[in-house]
Coordinates of C-alpha atoms and ligand atoms in Angstrom, one line a residue:
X918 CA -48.0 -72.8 17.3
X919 CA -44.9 -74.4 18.7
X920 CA -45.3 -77.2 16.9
X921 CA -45.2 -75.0 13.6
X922 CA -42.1 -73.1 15.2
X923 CA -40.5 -76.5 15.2
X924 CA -41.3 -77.5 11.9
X925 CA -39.9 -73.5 11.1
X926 CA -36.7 -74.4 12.5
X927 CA -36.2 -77.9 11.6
X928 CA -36.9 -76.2 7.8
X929 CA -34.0 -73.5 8.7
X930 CA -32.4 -76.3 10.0
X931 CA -32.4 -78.7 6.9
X932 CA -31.9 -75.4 4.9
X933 CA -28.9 -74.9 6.8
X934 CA -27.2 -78.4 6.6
X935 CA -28.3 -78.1 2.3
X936 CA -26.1 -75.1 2.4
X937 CA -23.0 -76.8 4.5
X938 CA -22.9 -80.0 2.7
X939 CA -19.6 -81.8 2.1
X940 CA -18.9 -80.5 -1.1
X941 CA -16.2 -82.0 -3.7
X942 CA -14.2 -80.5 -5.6
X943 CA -12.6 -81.6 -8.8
X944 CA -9.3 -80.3 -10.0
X945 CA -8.1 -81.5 -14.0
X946 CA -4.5 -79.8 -14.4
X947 CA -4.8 -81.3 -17.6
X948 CA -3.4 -85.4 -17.4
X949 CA -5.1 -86.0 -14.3
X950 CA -7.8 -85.5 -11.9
X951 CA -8.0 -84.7 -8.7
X952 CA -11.0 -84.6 -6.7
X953 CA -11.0 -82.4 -2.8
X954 CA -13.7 -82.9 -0.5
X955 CA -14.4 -80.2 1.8
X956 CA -16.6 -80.7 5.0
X957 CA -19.3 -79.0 6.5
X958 CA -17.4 -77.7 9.3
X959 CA -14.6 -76.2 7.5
X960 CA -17.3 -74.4 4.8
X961 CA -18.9 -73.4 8.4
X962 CA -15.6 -72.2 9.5
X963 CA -14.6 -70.5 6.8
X964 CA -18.2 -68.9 6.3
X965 CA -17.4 -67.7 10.1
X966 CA -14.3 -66.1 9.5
X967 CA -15.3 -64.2 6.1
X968 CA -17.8 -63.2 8.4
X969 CA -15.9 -62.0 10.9
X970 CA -13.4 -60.3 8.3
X971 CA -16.4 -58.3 6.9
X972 CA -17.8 -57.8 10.0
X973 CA -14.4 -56.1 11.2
X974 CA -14.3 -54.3 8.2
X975 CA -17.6 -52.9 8.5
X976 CA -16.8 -51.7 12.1
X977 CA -13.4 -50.5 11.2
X978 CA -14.4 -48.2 8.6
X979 CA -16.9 -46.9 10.9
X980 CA -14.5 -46.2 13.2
X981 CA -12.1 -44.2 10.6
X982 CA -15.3 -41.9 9.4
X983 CA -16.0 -41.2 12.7
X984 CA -12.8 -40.4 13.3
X985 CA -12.2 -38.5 10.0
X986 CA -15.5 -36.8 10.7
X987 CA -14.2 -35.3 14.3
X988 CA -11.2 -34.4 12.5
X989 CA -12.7 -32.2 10.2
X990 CA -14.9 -30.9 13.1
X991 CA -11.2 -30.4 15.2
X992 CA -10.0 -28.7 11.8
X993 CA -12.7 -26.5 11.4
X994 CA -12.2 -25.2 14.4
X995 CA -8.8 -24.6 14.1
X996 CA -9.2 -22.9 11.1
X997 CA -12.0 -20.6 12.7
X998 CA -9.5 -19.9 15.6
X999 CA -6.9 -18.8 13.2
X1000 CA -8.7 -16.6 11.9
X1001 CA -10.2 -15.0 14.7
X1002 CA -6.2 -14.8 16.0
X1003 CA -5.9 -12.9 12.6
X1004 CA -8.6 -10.8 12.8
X1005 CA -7.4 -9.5 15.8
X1006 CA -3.4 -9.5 14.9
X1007 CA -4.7 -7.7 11.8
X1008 CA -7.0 -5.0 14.8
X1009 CA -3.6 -4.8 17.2
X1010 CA -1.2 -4.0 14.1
X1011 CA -3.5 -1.2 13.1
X1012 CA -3.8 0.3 16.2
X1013 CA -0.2 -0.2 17.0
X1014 CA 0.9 1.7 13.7
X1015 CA -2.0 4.4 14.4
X1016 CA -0.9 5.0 17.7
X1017 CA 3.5 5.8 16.0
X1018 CA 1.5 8.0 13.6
X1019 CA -0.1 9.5 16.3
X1020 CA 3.6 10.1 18.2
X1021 CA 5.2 10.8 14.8
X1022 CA 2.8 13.6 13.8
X1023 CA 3.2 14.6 17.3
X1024 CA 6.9 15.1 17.6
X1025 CA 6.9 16.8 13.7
X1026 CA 4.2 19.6 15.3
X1027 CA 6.7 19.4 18.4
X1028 CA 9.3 20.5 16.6
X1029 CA 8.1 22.3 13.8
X1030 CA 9.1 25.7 15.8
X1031 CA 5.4 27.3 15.5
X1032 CA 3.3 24.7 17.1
X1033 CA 0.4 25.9 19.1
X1034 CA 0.2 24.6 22.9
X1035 CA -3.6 23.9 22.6
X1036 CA -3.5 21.9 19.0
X1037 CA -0.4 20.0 20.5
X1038 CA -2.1 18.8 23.8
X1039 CA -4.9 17.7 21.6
X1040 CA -2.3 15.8 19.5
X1041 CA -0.8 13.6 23.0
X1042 CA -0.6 10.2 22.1
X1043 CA -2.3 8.3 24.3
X1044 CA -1.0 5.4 26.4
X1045 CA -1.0 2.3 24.5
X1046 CA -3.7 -0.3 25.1
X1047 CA -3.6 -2.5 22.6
X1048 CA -1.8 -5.8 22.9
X1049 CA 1.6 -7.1 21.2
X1050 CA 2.0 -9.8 18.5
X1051 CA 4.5 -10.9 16.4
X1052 CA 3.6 -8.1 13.7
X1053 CA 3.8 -5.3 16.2
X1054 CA 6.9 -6.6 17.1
X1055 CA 8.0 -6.2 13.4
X1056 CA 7.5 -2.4 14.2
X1057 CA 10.0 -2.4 17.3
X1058 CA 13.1 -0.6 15.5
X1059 CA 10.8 2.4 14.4
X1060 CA 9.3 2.7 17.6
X1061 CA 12.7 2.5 19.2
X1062 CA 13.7 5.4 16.5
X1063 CA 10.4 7.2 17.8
X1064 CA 11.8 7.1 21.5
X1065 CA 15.1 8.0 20.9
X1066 CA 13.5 11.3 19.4
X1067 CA 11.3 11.9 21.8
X1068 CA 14.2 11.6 24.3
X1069 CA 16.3 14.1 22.6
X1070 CA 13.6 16.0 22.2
X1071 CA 13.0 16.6 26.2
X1072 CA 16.4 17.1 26.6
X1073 CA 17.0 20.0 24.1
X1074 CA 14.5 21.5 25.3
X1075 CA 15.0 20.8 28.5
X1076 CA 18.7 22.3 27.8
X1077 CA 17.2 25.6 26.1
X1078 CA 14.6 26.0 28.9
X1079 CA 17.9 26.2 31.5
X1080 CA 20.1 28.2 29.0
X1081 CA 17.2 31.1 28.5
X1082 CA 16.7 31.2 32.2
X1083 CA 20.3 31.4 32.9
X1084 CA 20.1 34.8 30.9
X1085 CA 16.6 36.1 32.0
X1086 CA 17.8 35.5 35.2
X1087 CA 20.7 37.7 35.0
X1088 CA 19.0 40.2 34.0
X1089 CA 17.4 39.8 38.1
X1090 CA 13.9 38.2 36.7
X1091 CA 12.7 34.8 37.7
X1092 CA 12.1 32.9 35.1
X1093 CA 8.7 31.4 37.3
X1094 CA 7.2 34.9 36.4
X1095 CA 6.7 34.2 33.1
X1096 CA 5.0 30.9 33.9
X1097 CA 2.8 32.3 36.3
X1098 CA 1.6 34.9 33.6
X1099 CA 0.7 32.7 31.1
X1100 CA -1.5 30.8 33.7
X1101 CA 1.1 27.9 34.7
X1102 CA 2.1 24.1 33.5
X1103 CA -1.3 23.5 33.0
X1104 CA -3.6 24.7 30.9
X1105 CA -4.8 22.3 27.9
X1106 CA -2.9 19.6 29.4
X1107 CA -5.8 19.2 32.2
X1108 CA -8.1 18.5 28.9
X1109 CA -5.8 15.2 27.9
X1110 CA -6.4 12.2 29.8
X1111 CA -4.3 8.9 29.4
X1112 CA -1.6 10.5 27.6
X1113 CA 1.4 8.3 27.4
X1114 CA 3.3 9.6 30.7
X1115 CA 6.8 10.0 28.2
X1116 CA 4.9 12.2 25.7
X1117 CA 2.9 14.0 28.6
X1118 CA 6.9 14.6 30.2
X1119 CA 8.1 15.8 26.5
X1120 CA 4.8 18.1 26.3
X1121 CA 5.3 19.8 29.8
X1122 CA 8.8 20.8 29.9
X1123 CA 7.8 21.9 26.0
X1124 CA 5.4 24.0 27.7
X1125 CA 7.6 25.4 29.9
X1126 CA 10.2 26.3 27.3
X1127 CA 7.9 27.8 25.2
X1128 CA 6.0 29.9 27.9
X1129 CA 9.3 31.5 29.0
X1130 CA 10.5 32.0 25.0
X1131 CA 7.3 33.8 25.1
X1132 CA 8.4 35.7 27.9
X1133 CA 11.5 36.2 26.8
X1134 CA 10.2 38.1 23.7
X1135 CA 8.8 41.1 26.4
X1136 CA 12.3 41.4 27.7
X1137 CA 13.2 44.6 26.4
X1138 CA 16.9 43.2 24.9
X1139 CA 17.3 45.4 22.0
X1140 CA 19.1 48.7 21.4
X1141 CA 16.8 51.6 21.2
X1142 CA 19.1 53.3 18.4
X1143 CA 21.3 51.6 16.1
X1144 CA 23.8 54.4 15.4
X1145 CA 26.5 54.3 17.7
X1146 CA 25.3 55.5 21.2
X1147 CA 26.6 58.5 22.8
X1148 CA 26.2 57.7 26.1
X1149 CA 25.7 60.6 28.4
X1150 CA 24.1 59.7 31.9
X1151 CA 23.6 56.5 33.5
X1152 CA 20.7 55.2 35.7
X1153 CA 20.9 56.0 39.5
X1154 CA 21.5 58.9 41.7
X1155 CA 23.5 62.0 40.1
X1156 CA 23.5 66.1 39.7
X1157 CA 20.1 67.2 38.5
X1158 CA 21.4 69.3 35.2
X1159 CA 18.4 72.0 36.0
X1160 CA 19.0 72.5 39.9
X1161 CA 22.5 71.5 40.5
X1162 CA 21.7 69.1 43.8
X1163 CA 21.2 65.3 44.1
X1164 CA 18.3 63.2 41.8
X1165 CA 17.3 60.2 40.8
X1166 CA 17.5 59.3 37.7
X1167 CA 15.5 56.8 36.8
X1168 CA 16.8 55.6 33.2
X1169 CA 19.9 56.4 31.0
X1170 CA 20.6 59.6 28.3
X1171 CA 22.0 58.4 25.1
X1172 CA 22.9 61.3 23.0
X1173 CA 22.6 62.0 18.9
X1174 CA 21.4 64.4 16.4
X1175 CA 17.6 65.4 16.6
X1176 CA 15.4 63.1 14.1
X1177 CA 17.8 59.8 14.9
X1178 CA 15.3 56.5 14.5
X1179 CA 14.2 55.4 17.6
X1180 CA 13.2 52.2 17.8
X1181 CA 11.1 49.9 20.5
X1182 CA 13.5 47.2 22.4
X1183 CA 11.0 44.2 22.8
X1184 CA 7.7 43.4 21.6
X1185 CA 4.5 44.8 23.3
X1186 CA 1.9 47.4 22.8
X1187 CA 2.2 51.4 22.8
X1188 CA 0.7 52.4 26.2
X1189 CA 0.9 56.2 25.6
X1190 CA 2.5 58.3 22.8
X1191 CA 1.9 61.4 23.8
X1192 CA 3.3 65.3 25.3
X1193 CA 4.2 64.5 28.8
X1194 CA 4.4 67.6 31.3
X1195 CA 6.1 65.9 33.9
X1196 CA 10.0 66.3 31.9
X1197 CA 9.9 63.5 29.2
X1198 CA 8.5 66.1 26.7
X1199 CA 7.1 63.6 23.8
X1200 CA 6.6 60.3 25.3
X1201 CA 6.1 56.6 24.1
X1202 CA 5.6 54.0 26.6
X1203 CA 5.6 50.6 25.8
X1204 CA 3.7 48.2 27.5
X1205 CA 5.5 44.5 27.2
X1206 CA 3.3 42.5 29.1
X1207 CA 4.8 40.7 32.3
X1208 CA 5.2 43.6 34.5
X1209 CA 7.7 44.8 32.2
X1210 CA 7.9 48.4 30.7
X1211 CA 9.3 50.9 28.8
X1212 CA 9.8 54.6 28.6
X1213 CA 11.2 56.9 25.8
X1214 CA 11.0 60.3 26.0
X1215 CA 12.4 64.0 24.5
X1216 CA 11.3 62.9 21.1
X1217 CA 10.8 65.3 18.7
X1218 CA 8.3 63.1 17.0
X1219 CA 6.1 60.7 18.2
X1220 CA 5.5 57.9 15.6
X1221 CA 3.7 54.8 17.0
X1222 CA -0.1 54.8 18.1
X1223 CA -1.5 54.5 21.7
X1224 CA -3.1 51.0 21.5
X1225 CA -0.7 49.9 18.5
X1226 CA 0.8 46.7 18.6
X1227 CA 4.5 46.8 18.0
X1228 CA 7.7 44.4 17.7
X1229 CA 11.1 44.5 18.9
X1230 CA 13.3 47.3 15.8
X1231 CA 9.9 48.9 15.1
X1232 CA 10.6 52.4 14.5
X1233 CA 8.4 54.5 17.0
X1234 CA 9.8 58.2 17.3
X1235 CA 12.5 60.3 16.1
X1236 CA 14.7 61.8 18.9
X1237 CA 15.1 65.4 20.1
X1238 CA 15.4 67.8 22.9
X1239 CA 11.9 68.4 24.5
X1240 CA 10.8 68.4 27.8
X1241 CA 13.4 69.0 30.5
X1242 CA 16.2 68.4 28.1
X1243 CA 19.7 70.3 27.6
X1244 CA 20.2 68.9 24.1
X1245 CA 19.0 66.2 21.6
X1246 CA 19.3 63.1 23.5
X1247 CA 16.6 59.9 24.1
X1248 CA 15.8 59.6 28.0
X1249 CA 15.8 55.3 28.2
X1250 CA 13.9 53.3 31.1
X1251 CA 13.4 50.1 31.5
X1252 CA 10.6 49.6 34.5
X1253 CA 9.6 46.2 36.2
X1254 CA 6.5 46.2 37.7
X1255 CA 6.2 49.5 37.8
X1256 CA 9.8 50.4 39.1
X1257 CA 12.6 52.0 37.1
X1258 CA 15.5 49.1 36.6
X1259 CA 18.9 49.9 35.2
X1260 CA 18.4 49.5 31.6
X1261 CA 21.8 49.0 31.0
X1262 CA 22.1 45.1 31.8
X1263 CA 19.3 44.8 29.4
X1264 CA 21.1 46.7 26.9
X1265 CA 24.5 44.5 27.6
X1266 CA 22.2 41.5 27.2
X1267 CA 21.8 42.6 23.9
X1268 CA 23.3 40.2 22.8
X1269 CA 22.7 36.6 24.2
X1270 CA 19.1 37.5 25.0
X1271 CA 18.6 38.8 21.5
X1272 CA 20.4 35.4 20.6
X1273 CA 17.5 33.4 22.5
X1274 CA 15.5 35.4 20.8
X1275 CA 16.4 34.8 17.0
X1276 CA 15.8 31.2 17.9
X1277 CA 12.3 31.7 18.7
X1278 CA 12.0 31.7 15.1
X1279 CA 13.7 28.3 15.4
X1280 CA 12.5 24.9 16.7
X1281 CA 14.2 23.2 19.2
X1282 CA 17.4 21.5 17.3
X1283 CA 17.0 17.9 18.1
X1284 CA 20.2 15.5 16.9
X1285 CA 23.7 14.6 18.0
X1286 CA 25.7 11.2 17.5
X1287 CA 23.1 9.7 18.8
X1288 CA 20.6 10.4 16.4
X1289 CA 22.0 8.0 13.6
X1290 CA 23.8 5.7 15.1
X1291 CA 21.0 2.6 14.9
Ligands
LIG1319 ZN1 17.3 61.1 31.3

């Protein structure tokens, strides 16, 4: 066995030094020749370093693959990054322009000048949640716009809200009554949660406006007859025309030919319409809601309904002289919570109250140099 591993090797061996040989090499440039020897040790050398040339070679591309390979691996997942990062840019910039939809439809109900308090609360944008990236940022300057609006908006209204209850409260009503009848700030905003706190501000003093405005419409502000007014006795304590000694008299007399157009002073629904034995004759009372009354009496005929629904200039009788009466005249009261008031600051209210009024009709004017000036 060993002895054949011997003879193996001392065949490589021999096979070896065939291959490594001193070899010549003849050159003929054409006139002479020349003859090169080269040695075993340099063909050994030189089979050594081709060797280690390829050998290099061999490792270095493997190196690069592997490198290119990890490349592609680091390149895929770049490129799976990216567009997860535009996935969601793509998620945040739809719910960012949702949500100034959201605001913008908001703000046009808002300001429409019939918009319902129920439908609006359901309309409160909410509080943002999503997050910010360069496209959202793109939207900024309309959201800015958006802001600016909804700014102005609160303060016209929160303007009108103080004007109106400058004149209701002239007219000695608190303003908080009319809040506290329609069932206070509340209401429907209880039913929105995370509402933007600036929209939720711009709803409540909306509210507030509009409850009043609402209120406003029971104040009796209008002139009972158009024609011009005879006036012949005023509210308050005076010389009862039938006995001839001190009375209250609870309303004013404003005087005109029988079958002058009588007409009701604020909105509200017709109480009684009716004969009354007590003086008035032929009655209408008005029920306006709020505590607020009022009385019309010596008609000489009664035209609106018990039970009908009526608005401010609706015609509801025709004056005369019945009941305790000395001559065609309408017997006027205004009556707060069941108390005869002087009608006649109501009547002088006429007209900044019926002012307020008109505007109910009108949304809340939202502008000013500010408004354009971006
Ligand atoms: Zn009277």
């Amino acid at each position: 066995m060993m002895h054949s591993i011997a003879a193996t090797n001392v065949g490589w061996t021999a096979k070896f030094r065939e291959l490594f040989k001193a070899r010549d090499i003849f050159l003929h440039d054409g006139k002479s020749l020349r003859r090169f020897t080269i040695g075993a040790r340099v063909q050994m050398a030189a089979a050594f370093a081709a060797f280690v040339l390829l050998a290099w070679c061999a490792f270095a591309t493997f190196q690069a693959m592997a490198a290119m390979n990890s490349d592609v691996v680091e390149m895929q997942r770049q490129v799976a990054r990216m567009q997860a990062d535009v996935a969601q840019m793509r998620t945040e910039t739809q719910q960012h322009a949702a949500m100034l939809e959201r605001r913008q439809a908001f703000l046009a109900e808002m300001l429409s000048g019939d918009a319902d308090a129920a439908e609006l609360a359901q309309m409160l944008p909410q509080a943002e949640a999503a997050g910010h990236n360069p496209l959202t940022r793109s939207y900024a300057g309309v959201e800015g716009m958006q802001q600016e609006l909804a700014a102005q908006a609160k303060a016209a209204t929160v303007a009108r809200y103080r004007e109106t209850a400058q004149a209701v409260r002239q007219l000695g009503l608190n303003p908080a009554r009319f809040h506290r009848a329609r069932g206070g700030v509340g209401g429907p905003l209880e039913e929105v949660d995370n509402a933007d706190p600036r929209f939720r501000e711009l709803f409540a003093s909306w509210r507030q406006l509009e409850q009043l405005e609402q209120g406003v419409a029971a104040i009796p502000s209008a002139r009972p007859i158009r024609t011009e007014i005879a006036f012949t006795s005023g509210f308050g304590v005076r010389s009862d025309p039938f006995r001839g000694r001190a009375a209250m008299h609870g309303g004013i007399d404003l005087a005109g030919p029988i079958g002058t157009p009588i007409y009701a002073t604020a909105d509200g629904i017709v109480q009684r319409s009716e004969w009354n034995s007590g003086g008035y004759g032929n009655l209408v009372e008005i029920n306006h809601g709020q505590g607020i009354q009022t009385r019309y009496g010596h008609m000489s005929r009664l035209i609106a309904r018990p039970g009908q629904r009526v608005r401010r200039g609706d015609l509801i009788g025709l004056m005369g002289s019945t009941g305790r009466s000395t001559g065609s005249h309408l017997h006027y009261e205004v009556r707060i919570d069941g108390r005869a008031v002087n009608p006649i600051p109501f009547m002088q209210s006429t007209e900044s109250l019926a002012a307020l009024q008109r505007r109910l009709d009108a949304p809340v004017a939202v502008g000013g140099p500010a408004g354009g000036s971006r």
